[in-house]
Amino acid sequence: MIKEKTFYKSFMVLALSLALQNLLTYGVNMMDTMMLGRYSQDAMSGVSLCNQVQFLLQMLVVGAGEGAVVLGSQYWGKNKLEPIPHIIGVALRFGGVLAIVMFGIVLMFPSQLLSLLSNNDAVIAQGEQYFQIICFTYVIFTITNILVASLRSVGVVKIGYIISGSTLIINVCLNYCLIYGNFGFPELGVRGAAIATLVSRCVELLIVVYYLKYKEHDLNLTLHKLLHIDTSYIQDYIRVSSPVLINQALWGIAQMVQTGILGHLGGDVTAANAIAVQVYQVLSVVAYGAASAAGIVVGRTIGEGNEHRLRPLVFTLQIMFLIIGLCSGWLIFALRTPILAVFGGSLTEQAYRLSMQFMLILAITTVGTSYQMACDNGIIRGGGDTAFSAKMNLISMWLIIVPFSALAAFCWKCPPAVVFFLLKWDQLYKAIPVFIRLHSWKWVKKVTRPDDAVSV
C-alpha cells in the first residue's frame, strides 16, 4: 500500500470531484425520472426508453473523449502541452460526426426505434413526443462533454461539476414549470421535460465556452486552434481511441438490447427498470469517479516515467475500489424504500415490487462493478491498453449476456427478476479476467510520441 497521505488526499479530491460531476449529470436524468414518475408511469417509461438512446450517444462521446484523455494525460505527465489542442480538435471531429448521425436517425425514425425497445403503444407514444425535441441536444451535448473530458486530462475538473450543477438546477426548475404547468406555464408533460433539457444543454455549452475563453490559461484553446490542427495526430488518436469507441458502441447497443428485452415483458417491468437503473447510476458515482481518477493518475505516472511506482499504486487502487463498491452496494440497498416513496401512488403494485427486486440485485452487482470496471476502464485503459476492454466486453455481452437473457425472457419464461439478474451478472464474473490482465502487467504502454514536435 502507498503510505504517503498526500496521495490519498489528492486522489480522493480528484475522484470525488469527478464523482460530483457524475452525480450532477446523472441527477438530471434521475430528476426527470422522478418528476415524470409522479406525473405518469407511461411518461416516465417512455422517456426511459429515449434515455437508452441518449446513453448510447453518451457512450460514444465517452469513447471519443477517452482517446483525448489517455493521450492528453500522458503528454501532461511529460510536461508537453503543445500536442493536446490538436488531439482535442481530432476528438471533436469524431464526436461531432457520431452525434450528427444519431440526430438524423432519431429525427427520421423515432417510432421505429422505440418499437424495438417496447411493445407498449402508450409508452412508445410518450417517448416519440420526447424524441422530437431531445434529439436537438445531441450535438450540443457532444461538444460540451468532449471539451470537459479533454480538460480533465490536464487535471481541470472543477468546470465539470460547475456545468453539471447549473444544468441540474435549470432542468429541475423548468421541469417543475413545464411538466406540470406551474407558475402559469402550459402543462406539456414529456415535451416539457425535453424542452427543459434542451435549454440546460445550451447553457452548459455557453459556460464551457466562457471558461475556455476567459479562465483556462494552460492550453489556451481557441476556435482557431481547434479548427486548424496537425492532422498527423489523427493516426495517434485513432490508434488509441478506436478500441475504446468500438467497446463503448457495443456496450451502448447492448444496453439498448437489454432494455428491449425487459421492455417486451410489460410496462411495469419497463418502469421498474427505469427507476432501478437511475438509482444505481446516482448512487454508484463514486466508483465511476474513482475509475476516471485512476486513469488520469496511472497515465500521468507512466508519462512521467515512474513505472516503479505502478505496483504499489495498482495494489492500493484495488483495495480502494473494493471498499467503494461495498459502500455503494449498501447505500443502494438501504435507500430502496425511501426512494420509491418519492413516486407516491403513481406506480402500480407490480412496478413497485419489481423495483425493489431490481435494486436489490444492483446492490449486489455494484460491488463487482466497482472493482472490475474501475480496474479495466481506469487502470488498464489509463495505462495505454485500450483494446482489452473491447475484446472482453464483446465476448461477454454478445456471447453470454444477451443470448442467455433473451432465452430466459422469451423461451424459458423466467420471472423478470431472474432476467434482470442475467442481464447484470457479468459485473461479477468479469472481475476474473480483469484481475488476470491487471496482474500480467502487459497493459503498461506508452502511447505518446518519442518526438513531440508539433507541425502546424
Tab-separated table of C-alpha atoms in Angstrom:
chain	number	residue	atom	x	y	z
A	1	MET	CA	0.000	0.000	0.000
A	2	ILE	CA	1.114	3.536	-0.690
A	3	LYS	CA	1.906	5.232	2.613
A	4	GLU	CA	2.051	8.886	1.578
A	5	LYS	CA	-1.004	10.677	2.938
A	6	THR	CA	-0.705	13.271	0.187
A	7	PHE	CA	-1.521	10.596	-2.413
A	8	TYR	CA	-4.799	9.648	-0.723
A	9	LYS	CA	-5.766	13.284	-0.295
A	10	SER	CA	-5.049	14.265	-3.901
A	11	PHE	CA	-6.611	11.094	-5.324
A	12	MET	CA	-9.815	11.383	-3.305
A	13	VAL	CA	-10.150	15.086	-4.135
A	14	LEU	CA	-9.884	14.197	-7.828
A	15	ALA	CA	-12.175	11.151	-7.518
A	16	LEU	CA	-14.821	12.982	-5.503
A	17	SER	CA	-14.710	15.944	-7.883
A	18	LEU	CA	-15.366	13.595	-10.804
A	19	ALA	CA	-17.990	11.756	-8.732
A	20	LEU	CA	-19.748	15.037	-8.010
A	21	GLN	CA	-19.763	15.803	-11.721
A	22	ASN	CA	-21.231	12.345	-12.442
A	23	LEU	CA	-23.754	12.777	-9.636
A	24	LEU	CA	-24.955	16.068	-11.056
A	25	THR	CA	-25.029	14.659	-14.593
A	26	TYR	CA	-26.999	11.557	-13.620
A	27	GLY	CA	-29.067	13.694	-11.289
A	28	VAL	CA	-30.614	15.388	-14.323
A	29	ASN	CA	-31.964	12.061	-15.610
A	30	MET	CA	-32.868	10.992	-12.072
A	31	MET	CA	-34.961	14.127	-11.538
A	32	ASP	CA	-36.602	13.614	-14.939
A	33	THR	CA	-37.487	10.062	-13.899
A	34	MET	CA	-38.868	11.097	-10.521
A	35	MET	CA	-40.781	14.140	-11.738
A	36	LEU	CA	-42.254	12.323	-14.725
A	37	GLY	CA	-42.927	9.303	-12.493
A	38	ARG	CA	-45.186	11.457	-10.338
A	39	TYR	CA	-46.836	12.789	-13.494
A	40	SER	CA	-47.462	9.482	-15.279
A	41	GLN	CA	-45.913	5.994	-15.243
A	42	ASP	CA	-46.228	5.811	-19.053
A	43	ALA	CA	-44.461	9.170	-19.444
A	44	MET	CA	-41.621	8.025	-17.216
A	45	SER	CA	-41.296	4.720	-19.089
A	46	GLY	CA	-41.346	6.423	-22.499
A	47	VAL	CA	-38.602	8.854	-21.532
A	48	SER	CA	-36.556	5.996	-20.038
A	49	LEU	CA	-36.575	4.331	-23.471
A	50	CYS	CA	-35.351	7.561	-25.074
A	51	ASN	CA	-32.639	7.797	-22.426
A	52	GLN	CA	-31.248	4.477	-23.667
A	53	VAL	CA	-30.523	6.168	-26.989
A	54	GLN	CA	-29.032	9.078	-25.044
A	55	PHE	CA	-26.949	6.520	-23.133
A	56	LEU	CA	-25.638	5.100	-26.433
A	57	LEU	CA	-24.658	8.619	-27.517
A	58	GLN	CA	-23.070	9.188	-24.113
A	59	MET	CA	-21.022	6.001	-24.507
A	60	LEU	CA	-19.854	7.120	-27.951
A	61	VAL	CA	-18.947	10.548	-26.578
A	62	VAL	CA	-17.025	8.905	-23.733
A	63	GLY	CA	-15.193	6.790	-26.306
A	64	ALA	CA	-14.355	9.833	-28.431
A	65	GLY	CA	-13.253	11.798	-25.380
A	66	GLU	CA	-11.317	8.935	-23.785
A	67	GLY	CA	-8.707	8.962	-26.545
A	68	ALA	CA	-8.027	12.605	-25.760
A	69	VAL	CA	-7.868	11.811	-22.027
A	70	VAL	CA	-5.421	8.884	-22.409
A	71	LEU	CA	-3.121	10.756	-24.796
A	72	GLY	CA	-3.505	14.074	-23.003
A	73	SER	CA	-2.756	12.708	-19.517
A	74	GLN	CA	0.459	11.051	-20.716
A	75	TYR	CA	1.583	14.207	-22.518
A	76	TRP	CA	0.705	16.127	-19.362
A	77	GLY	CA	2.913	13.750	-17.370
A	78	LYS	CA	5.763	14.519	-19.803
A	79	ASN	CA	5.044	18.251	-19.399
A	80	LYS	CA	4.312	18.516	-23.123
A	81	LEU	CA	1.114	20.507	-23.625
A	82	GLU	CA	1.584	21.531	-27.281
A	83	PRO	CA	0.032	18.370	-28.818
A	84	ILE	CA	-3.088	18.407	-26.626
A	85	PRO	CA	-5.121	21.060	-28.538
A	86	HIS	CA	-4.534	19.099	-31.759
A	87	ILE	CA	-5.767	15.911	-30.097
A	88	ILE	CA	-8.852	17.715	-28.753
A	89	GLY	CA	-9.582	19.029	-32.253
A	90	VAL	CA	-9.470	15.487	-33.642
A	91	ALA	CA	-11.746	14.201	-30.853
A	92	LEU	CA	-14.317	16.930	-31.559
A	93	ARG	CA	-14.421	15.963	-35.232
A	94	PHE	CA	-15.007	12.300	-34.492
A	95	GLY	CA	-17.582	13.004	-31.794
A	96	GLY	CA	-19.388	15.554	-33.911
A	97	VAL	CA	-19.858	13.116	-36.788
A	98	LEU	CA	-21.269	10.475	-34.412
A	99	ALA	CA	-23.693	12.988	-32.878
A	100	ILE	CA	-24.955	14.123	-36.293
A	101	VAL	CA	-25.601	10.512	-37.321
A	102	MET	CA	-27.524	9.845	-34.104
A	103	PHE	CA	-29.518	13.053	-34.567
A	104	GLY	CA	-30.525	12.027	-38.088
A	105	ILE	CA	-31.622	8.531	-37.064
A	106	VAL	CA	-33.742	9.736	-34.131
A	107	LEU	CA	-35.279	12.619	-36.093
A	108	MET	CA	-36.337	10.414	-39.036
A	109	PHE	CA	-37.208	7.118	-37.323
A	110	PRO	CA	-38.418	7.826	-33.745
A	111	SER	CA	-41.323	5.371	-33.591
A	112	GLN	CA	-39.413	2.580	-35.329
A	113	LEU	CA	-36.537	2.963	-32.882
A	114	LEU	CA	-38.827	2.948	-29.841
A	115	SER	CA	-40.747	-0.105	-31.089
A	116	LEU	CA	-37.501	-2.066	-30.842
A	117	LEU	CA	-37.386	-1.267	-27.122
A	118	SER	CA	-41.028	-1.793	-26.132
A	119	ASN	CA	-44.320	-3.210	-27.394
A	120	ASN	CA	-46.450	-0.879	-25.261
A	121	ASP	CA	-48.182	1.662	-27.541
A	122	ALA	CA	-48.830	4.196	-24.769
A	123	VAL	CA	-45.170	4.157	-23.701
A	124	ILE	CA	-43.976	4.481	-27.328
A	125	ALA	CA	-46.294	7.462	-27.919
A	126	GLN	CA	-44.851	9.291	-24.911
A	127	GLY	CA	-41.307	8.520	-25.995
A	128	GLU	CA	-41.923	9.781	-29.523
A	129	GLN	CA	-43.023	13.185	-28.214
A	130	TYR	CA	-39.836	13.392	-26.140
A	131	PHE	CA	-37.611	12.322	-29.052
A	132	GLN	CA	-38.915	15.089	-31.344
A	133	ILE	CA	-37.275	17.707	-29.124
A	134	ILE	CA	-34.454	15.960	-27.285
A	135	CYS	CA	-32.590	14.954	-30.475
A	136	PHE	CA	-31.616	18.627	-30.935
A	137	THR	CA	-29.435	18.367	-27.806
A	138	TYR	CA	-27.171	15.640	-29.204
A	139	VAL	CA	-24.562	17.787	-30.996
A	140	ILE	CA	-24.507	20.353	-28.173
A	141	PHE	CA	-24.064	17.594	-25.567
A	142	THR	CA	-21.211	16.038	-27.563
A	143	ILE	CA	-19.198	19.227	-27.983
A	144	THR	CA	-19.557	20.155	-24.306
A	145	ASN	CA	-18.589	16.752	-22.942
A	146	ILE	CA	-15.565	16.219	-25.182
A	147	LEU	CA	-14.220	19.641	-24.197
A	148	VAL	CA	-14.784	18.899	-20.490
A	149	ALA	CA	-13.175	15.434	-20.801
A	150	SER	CA	-10.162	16.956	-22.558
A	151	LEU	CA	-9.693	19.485	-19.779
A	152	ARG	CA	-9.853	16.617	-17.284
A	153	SER	CA	-6.736	15.105	-18.883
A	154	VAL	CA	-4.688	18.033	-17.552
A	155	GLY	CA	-6.284	17.967	-14.098
A	156	VAL	CA	-9.022	20.576	-14.680
A	157	VAL	CA	-12.130	19.047	-13.094
A	158	LYS	CA	-13.890	21.953	-11.368
A	159	ILE	CA	-15.541	23.181	-14.571
A	160	GLY	CA	-17.229	19.781	-14.977
A	161	TYR	CA	-19.313	19.979	-11.845
A	162	ILE	CA	-19.982	23.698	-12.279
A	163	ILE	CA	-21.546	22.862	-15.630
A	164	SER	CA	-23.420	19.812	-14.353
A	165	GLY	CA	-24.677	21.685	-11.285
A	166	SER	CA	-26.011	24.519	-13.419
A	167	THR	CA	-27.733	22.014	-15.687
A	168	LEU	CA	-29.371	20.229	-12.775
A	169	ILE	CA	-30.762	23.426	-11.233
A	170	ILE	CA	-32.078	24.781	-14.536
A	171	ASN	CA	-33.526	21.422	-15.536
A	172	VAL	CA	-35.372	20.870	-12.246
A	173	CYS	CA	-36.842	24.389	-12.225
A	174	LEU	CA	-38.008	24.174	-15.836
A	175	ASN	CA	-39.331	20.638	-15.286
A	176	TYR	CA	-41.462	21.885	-12.418
A	177	CYS	CA	-42.895	24.622	-14.615
A	178	LEU	CA	-43.280	22.795	-17.925
A	179	ILE	CA	-44.191	19.220	-16.947
A	180	TYR	CA	-46.968	20.130	-14.515
A	181	GLY	CA	-47.928	23.594	-15.814
A	182	ASN	CA	-46.952	25.549	-12.677
A	183	PHE	CA	-46.495	29.355	-12.420
A	184	GLY	CA	-48.708	29.959	-15.434
A	185	PHE	CA	-46.706	27.790	-17.832
A	186	PRO	CA	-48.535	25.297	-20.091
A	187	GLU	CA	-48.720	21.667	-18.913
A	188	LEU	CA	-46.538	19.914	-21.505
A	189	GLY	CA	-45.685	16.590	-19.826
A	190	VAL	CA	-42.829	14.783	-21.598
A	191	ARG	CA	-42.409	17.637	-24.092
A	192	GLY	CA	-41.850	19.989	-21.171
A	193	ALA	CA	-39.109	17.709	-19.822
A	194	ALA	CA	-37.448	17.674	-23.254
A	195	ILE	CA	-37.563	21.485	-23.563
A	196	ALA	CA	-36.056	21.824	-20.077
A	197	THR	CA	-33.166	19.527	-21.039
A	198	LEU	CA	-32.582	21.376	-24.338
A	199	VAL	CA	-32.319	24.721	-22.552
A	200	SER	CA	-29.977	23.173	-19.946
A	201	ARG	CA	-27.654	21.768	-22.623
A	202	CYS	CA	-27.414	25.152	-24.326
A	203	VAL	CA	-26.430	26.775	-21.026
A	204	GLU	CA	-23.796	24.041	-20.498
A	205	LEU	CA	-22.120	24.859	-23.794
A	206	LEU	CA	-22.137	28.594	-23.090
A	207	ILE	CA	-20.460	28.013	-19.707
A	208	VAL	CA	-17.665	25.838	-21.113
A	209	VAL	CA	-17.014	28.309	-23.966
A	210	TYR	CA	-16.805	31.172	-21.457
A	211	TYR	CA	-14.418	29.146	-19.263
A	212	LEU	CA	-12.117	28.285	-22.164
A	213	LYS	CA	-12.022	31.895	-23.355
A	214	TYR	CA	-11.521	33.706	-20.053
A	215	LYS	CA	-10.440	31.254	-17.317
A	216	GLU	CA	-8.281	28.473	-18.829
A	217	HIS	CA	-4.671	29.555	-19.463
A	218	ASP	CA	-2.615	26.344	-19.768
A	219	LEU	CA	-3.901	25.005	-23.089
A	220	ASN	CA	-5.193	28.377	-24.357
A	221	LEU	CA	-7.772	26.665	-26.536
A	222	THR	CA	-9.239	28.839	-29.243
A	223	LEU	CA	-11.553	28.152	-32.163
A	224	HIS	CA	-8.591	28.669	-34.496
A	225	LYS	CA	-6.546	26.002	-32.689
A	226	LEU	CA	-9.414	23.511	-32.762
A	227	LEU	CA	-10.111	24.083	-36.463
A	228	HIS	CA	-6.507	24.217	-37.693
A	229	ILE	CA	-4.940	21.074	-36.273
A	230	ASP	CA	-1.898	18.984	-37.090
A	231	THR	CA	-3.595	16.148	-38.963
A	232	SER	CA	-0.719	13.783	-38.203
A	233	TYR	CA	-2.298	13.354	-34.751
A	234	ILE	CA	-5.340	11.727	-36.324
A	235	GLN	CA	-3.416	8.456	-36.635
A	236	ASP	CA	-2.318	8.586	-32.977
A	237	TYR	CA	-5.867	9.342	-31.906
A	238	ILE	CA	-7.399	6.528	-33.973
A	239	ARG	CA	-4.842	4.047	-32.643
A	240	VAL	CA	-5.769	4.833	-29.032
A	241	SER	CA	-9.465	5.681	-29.431
A	242	SER	CA	-10.775	3.123	-31.922
A	243	PRO	CA	-10.778	0.198	-29.438
A	244	VAL	CA	-12.486	2.413	-26.853
A	245	LEU	CA	-15.054	3.652	-29.374
A	246	ILE	CA	-15.832	0.100	-30.503
A	247	ASN	CA	-16.153	-1.027	-26.886
A	248	GLN	CA	-18.377	1.902	-25.926
A	249	ALA	CA	-20.556	1.479	-29.020
A	250	LEU	CA	-21.039	-2.230	-28.351
A	251	TRP	CA	-21.773	-1.510	-24.707
A	252	GLY	CA	-24.317	1.189	-25.535
A	253	ILE	CA	-26.049	-1.013	-28.123
A	254	ALA	CA	-26.058	-3.894	-25.670
A	255	GLN	CA	-27.766	-1.711	-23.066
A	256	MET	CA	-30.441	-0.865	-25.629
A	257	VAL	CA	-30.883	-4.573	-26.361
A	258	GLN	CA	-31.206	-5.252	-22.628
A	259	THR	CA	-33.827	-2.522	-22.333
A	260	GLY	CA	-35.626	-4.049	-25.313
A	261	ILE	CA	-35.686	-7.463	-23.653
A	262	LEU	CA	-37.159	-6.015	-20.462
A	263	GLY	CA	-39.412	-3.640	-22.403
A	264	HIS	CA	-41.139	-6.549	-24.135
A	265	LEU	CA	-42.007	-8.074	-20.739
A	266	GLY	CA	-44.540	-5.327	-19.985
A	267	GLY	CA	-44.971	-1.714	-18.921
A	268	ASP	CA	-44.410	-2.461	-15.218
A	269	VAL	CA	-41.050	-4.079	-15.970
A	270	THR	CA	-40.032	-1.084	-18.097
A	271	ALA	CA	-40.961	1.316	-15.284
A	272	ALA	CA	-39.109	-0.737	-12.645
A	273	ASN	CA	-36.018	-0.909	-14.837
A	274	ALA	CA	-36.125	2.863	-15.406
A	275	ILE	CA	-36.212	3.545	-11.668
A	276	ALA	CA	-33.604	0.933	-10.687
A	277	VAL	CA	-31.077	1.998	-13.326
A	278	GLN	CA	-31.379	5.700	-12.467
A	279	VAL	CA	-30.954	4.983	-8.751
A	280	TYR	CA	-27.920	2.815	-9.486
A	281	GLN	CA	-26.307	5.487	-11.652
A	282	VAL	CA	-26.740	8.147	-8.994
A	283	LEU	CA	-25.609	6.040	-6.034
A	284	SER	CA	-22.561	4.495	-7.744
A	285	VAL	CA	-20.996	7.767	-8.870
A	286	VAL	CA	-18.008	7.469	-6.523
A	287	ALA	CA	-16.977	4.206	-8.211
A	288	TYR	CA	-17.047	5.860	-11.630
A	289	GLY	CA	-15.252	8.914	-10.295
A	290	ALA	CA	-12.535	6.685	-8.801
A	291	ALA	CA	-12.173	4.897	-12.156
A	292	SER	CA	-11.709	8.175	-14.036
A	293	ALA	CA	-9.270	9.451	-11.419
A	294	ALA	CA	-7.290	6.192	-11.602
A	295	GLY	CA	-6.965	6.539	-15.379
A	296	ILE	CA	-5.566	10.051	-15.024
A	297	VAL	CA	-3.146	9.110	-12.209
A	298	VAL	CA	-1.888	5.969	-13.958
A	299	GLY	CA	-1.478	7.758	-17.307
A	300	ARG	CA	0.409	10.612	-15.691
A	301	THR	CA	2.651	8.175	-13.773
A	302	ILE	CA	3.602	6.369	-16.983
A	303	GLY	CA	4.112	9.663	-18.821
A	304	GLU	CA	6.466	10.825	-16.063
A	305	GLY	CA	8.492	7.616	-16.440
A	306	ASN	CA	7.738	6.480	-12.858
A	307	GLU	CA	6.856	2.868	-13.715
A	308	HIS	CA	8.487	1.706	-10.457
A	309	ARG	CA	5.555	3.326	-8.611
A	310	LEU	CA	2.943	1.328	-10.506
A	311	ARG	CA	2.898	-1.813	-8.346
A	312	PRO	CA	2.098	-0.111	-5.024
A	313	LEU	CA	-0.235	2.274	-6.882
A	314	VAL	CA	-2.211	-0.548	-8.514
A	315	PHE	CA	-2.452	-2.572	-5.298
A	316	THR	CA	-3.669	0.464	-3.363
A	317	LEU	CA	-6.257	1.352	-6.001
A	318	GLN	CA	-7.686	-2.184	-5.996
A	319	ILE	CA	-8.296	-2.052	-2.232
A	320	MET	CA	-9.926	1.346	-2.561
A	321	PHE	CA	-12.199	0.121	-5.386
A	322	LEU	CA	-13.455	-2.787	-3.273
A	323	ILE	CA	-14.202	-0.540	-0.299
A	324	ILE	CA	-16.076	1.903	-2.535
A	325	GLY	CA	-18.070	-0.996	-4.046
A	326	LEU	CA	-19.174	-2.326	-0.671
A	327	CYS	CA	-20.258	1.136	0.485
A	328	SER	CA	-22.139	1.820	-2.784
A	329	GLY	CA	-23.928	-1.531	-2.613
A	330	TRP	CA	-25.021	-0.929	0.969
A	331	LEU	CA	-26.283	2.538	0.044
A	332	ILE	CA	-28.440	1.207	-2.806
A	333	PHE	CA	-29.899	-1.460	-0.516
A	334	ALA	CA	-30.580	0.950	2.350
A	335	LEU	CA	-32.268	3.637	0.263
A	336	ARG	CA	-34.609	1.453	-1.807
A	337	THR	CA	-37.750	2.139	0.214
A	338	PRO	CA	-37.238	5.903	0.774
A	339	ILE	CA	-36.551	6.454	-2.932
A	340	LEU	CA	-39.667	4.595	-4.060
A	341	ALA	CA	-41.734	6.599	-1.567
A	342	VAL	CA	-40.961	9.701	-3.681
A	343	PHE	CA	-43.090	8.333	-6.513
A	344	GLY	CA	-46.183	8.363	-4.316
A	345	GLY	CA	-49.075	6.344	-5.702
A	346	SER	CA	-48.203	6.723	-9.387
A	347	LEU	CA	-46.568	3.264	-9.556
A	348	THR	CA	-48.594	0.088	-9.811
A	349	GLU	CA	-48.101	-2.531	-7.105
A	350	GLN	CA	-46.260	-4.759	-9.592
A	351	ALA	CA	-43.908	-1.960	-10.673
A	352	TYR	CA	-43.138	-1.155	-7.027
A	353	ARG	CA	-42.360	-4.798	-6.192
A	354	LEU	CA	-40.140	-5.234	-9.244
A	355	SER	CA	-38.282	-2.003	-8.471
A	356	MET	CA	-37.400	-3.348	-5.014
A	357	GLN	CA	-36.149	-6.618	-6.515
A	358	PHE	CA	-34.122	-4.925	-9.248
A	359	MET	CA	-32.419	-2.567	-6.798
A	360	LEU	CA	-31.544	-5.497	-4.525
A	361	ILE	CA	-29.807	-7.177	-7.464
A	362	LEU	CA	-27.940	-3.971	-8.302
A	363	ALA	CA	-26.843	-3.602	-4.672
A	364	ILE	CA	-25.018	-6.925	-5.081
A	365	THR	CA	-23.603	-6.499	-8.590
A	366	THR	CA	-22.329	-2.965	-7.948
A	367	VAL	CA	-19.547	-4.448	-5.761
A	368	GLY	CA	-18.244	-6.274	-8.819
A	369	THR	CA	-18.754	-3.198	-10.998
A	370	SER	CA	-16.751	-1.001	-8.653
A	371	TYR	CA	-13.779	-3.369	-8.819
A	372	GLN	CA	-13.657	-4.693	-12.385
A	373	MET	CA	-14.938	-1.573	-14.169
A	374	ALA	CA	-12.548	0.715	-12.296
A	375	CYS	CA	-9.580	-1.607	-12.849
A	376	ASP	CA	-10.466	-2.020	-16.525
A	377	ASN	CA	-11.574	1.476	-17.548
A	378	GLY	CA	-9.321	3.211	-15.026
A	379	ILE	CA	-6.004	1.411	-14.516
A	380	ILE	CA	-5.726	-0.757	-17.642
A	381	ARG	CA	-7.088	1.817	-20.076
A	382	GLY	CA	-5.168	4.641	-18.390
A	383	GLY	CA	-2.018	2.555	-18.800
A	384	GLY	CA	-2.439	2.650	-22.566
A	385	ASP	CA	-4.203	-0.692	-23.173
A	386	THR	CA	-7.473	0.349	-24.765
A	387	ALA	CA	-8.102	-2.922	-26.642
A	388	PHE	CA	-8.534	-5.373	-23.752
A	389	SER	CA	-11.888	-3.975	-22.602
A	390	ALA	CA	-13.332	-4.096	-26.125
A	391	LYS	CA	-12.407	-7.752	-26.569
A	392	MET	CA	-13.677	-8.805	-23.139
A	393	ASN	CA	-16.994	-6.977	-23.436
A	394	LEU	CA	-17.555	-8.235	-26.971
A	395	ILE	CA	-17.336	-11.842	-25.780
A	396	SER	CA	-19.181	-11.272	-22.502
A	397	MET	CA	-22.078	-9.232	-23.807
A	398	TRP	CA	-22.834	-10.862	-27.137
A	399	LEU	CA	-21.945	-14.480	-26.423
A	400	ILE	CA	-23.180	-14.763	-22.813
A	401	ILE	CA	-25.392	-11.946	-21.517
A	402	VAL	CA	-27.690	-11.162	-24.437
A	403	PRO	CA	-28.321	-14.776	-25.624
A	404	PHE	CA	-28.980	-16.221	-22.165
A	405	SER	CA	-31.134	-13.260	-21.090
A	406	ALA	CA	-33.224	-13.473	-24.258
A	407	LEU	CA	-33.694	-17.213	-23.770
A	408	ALA	CA	-34.678	-16.668	-20.125
A	409	ALA	CA	-37.201	-13.981	-21.061
A	410	PHE	CA	-38.874	-15.441	-24.147
A	411	CYS	CA	-38.201	-19.204	-24.183
A	412	TRP	CA	-37.852	-20.251	-20.564
A	413	LYS	CA	-40.411	-17.645	-19.360
A	414	CYS	CA	-38.380	-16.812	-16.245
A	415	PRO	CA	-39.599	-14.159	-13.779
A	416	PRO	CA	-38.476	-10.582	-14.571
A	417	ALA	CA	-36.101	-10.533	-11.582
A	418	VAL	CA	-34.240	-13.584	-12.939
A	419	VAL	CA	-33.971	-11.983	-16.375
A	420	PHE	CA	-32.716	-8.756	-14.787
A	421	PHE	CA	-30.039	-10.660	-12.849
A	422	LEU	CA	-28.875	-12.451	-16.001
A	423	LEU	CA	-28.542	-9.051	-17.653
A	424	LYS	CA	-26.322	-7.754	-14.837
A	425	TRP	CA	-24.292	-10.713	-13.565
A	426	ASP	CA	-21.405	-10.004	-15.946
A	427	GLN	CA	-20.458	-7.266	-13.472
A	428	LEU	CA	-19.429	-10.074	-11.124
A	429	TYR	CA	-17.709	-12.637	-13.346
A	430	LYS	CA	-15.724	-10.085	-15.381
A	431	ALA	CA	-13.655	-9.457	-12.237
A	432	ILE	CA	-11.757	-12.694	-13.044
A	433	PRO	CA	-10.340	-11.770	-16.498
A	434	VAL	CA	-9.744	-8.191	-15.340
A	435	PHE	CA	-7.726	-9.420	-12.335
A	436	ILE	CA	-5.656	-11.715	-14.555
A	437	ARG	CA	-4.966	-8.974	-17.107
A	438	LEU	CA	-4.132	-6.444	-14.424
A	439	HIS	CA	-1.523	-8.684	-12.831
A	440	SER	CA	0.044	-9.662	-16.142
A	441	TRP	CA	1.310	-6.038	-16.450
A	442	LYS	CA	1.000	-6.274	-20.234
A	443	TRP	CA	-1.263	-3.219	-20.184
A	444	VAL	CA	1.584	-0.773	-19.427
A	445	LYS	CA	2.131	1.040	-22.737
A	446	LYS	CA	3.418	4.461	-23.670
A	447	VAL	CA	1.113	5.965	-26.275
A	448	THR	CA	2.863	9.326	-26.690
A	449	ARG	CA	5.410	10.038	-29.407
A	450	PRO	CA	9.155	9.861	-28.728
A	451	ASP	CA	9.435	13.092	-30.720
A	452	ASP	CA	6.779	15.537	-29.547
A	453	ALA	CA	7.410	18.217	-32.142
A	454	VAL	CA	4.221	19.701	-33.461
A	455	SER	CA	3.947	20.776	-37.086
A	456	VAL	CA	1.302	23.372	-37.752
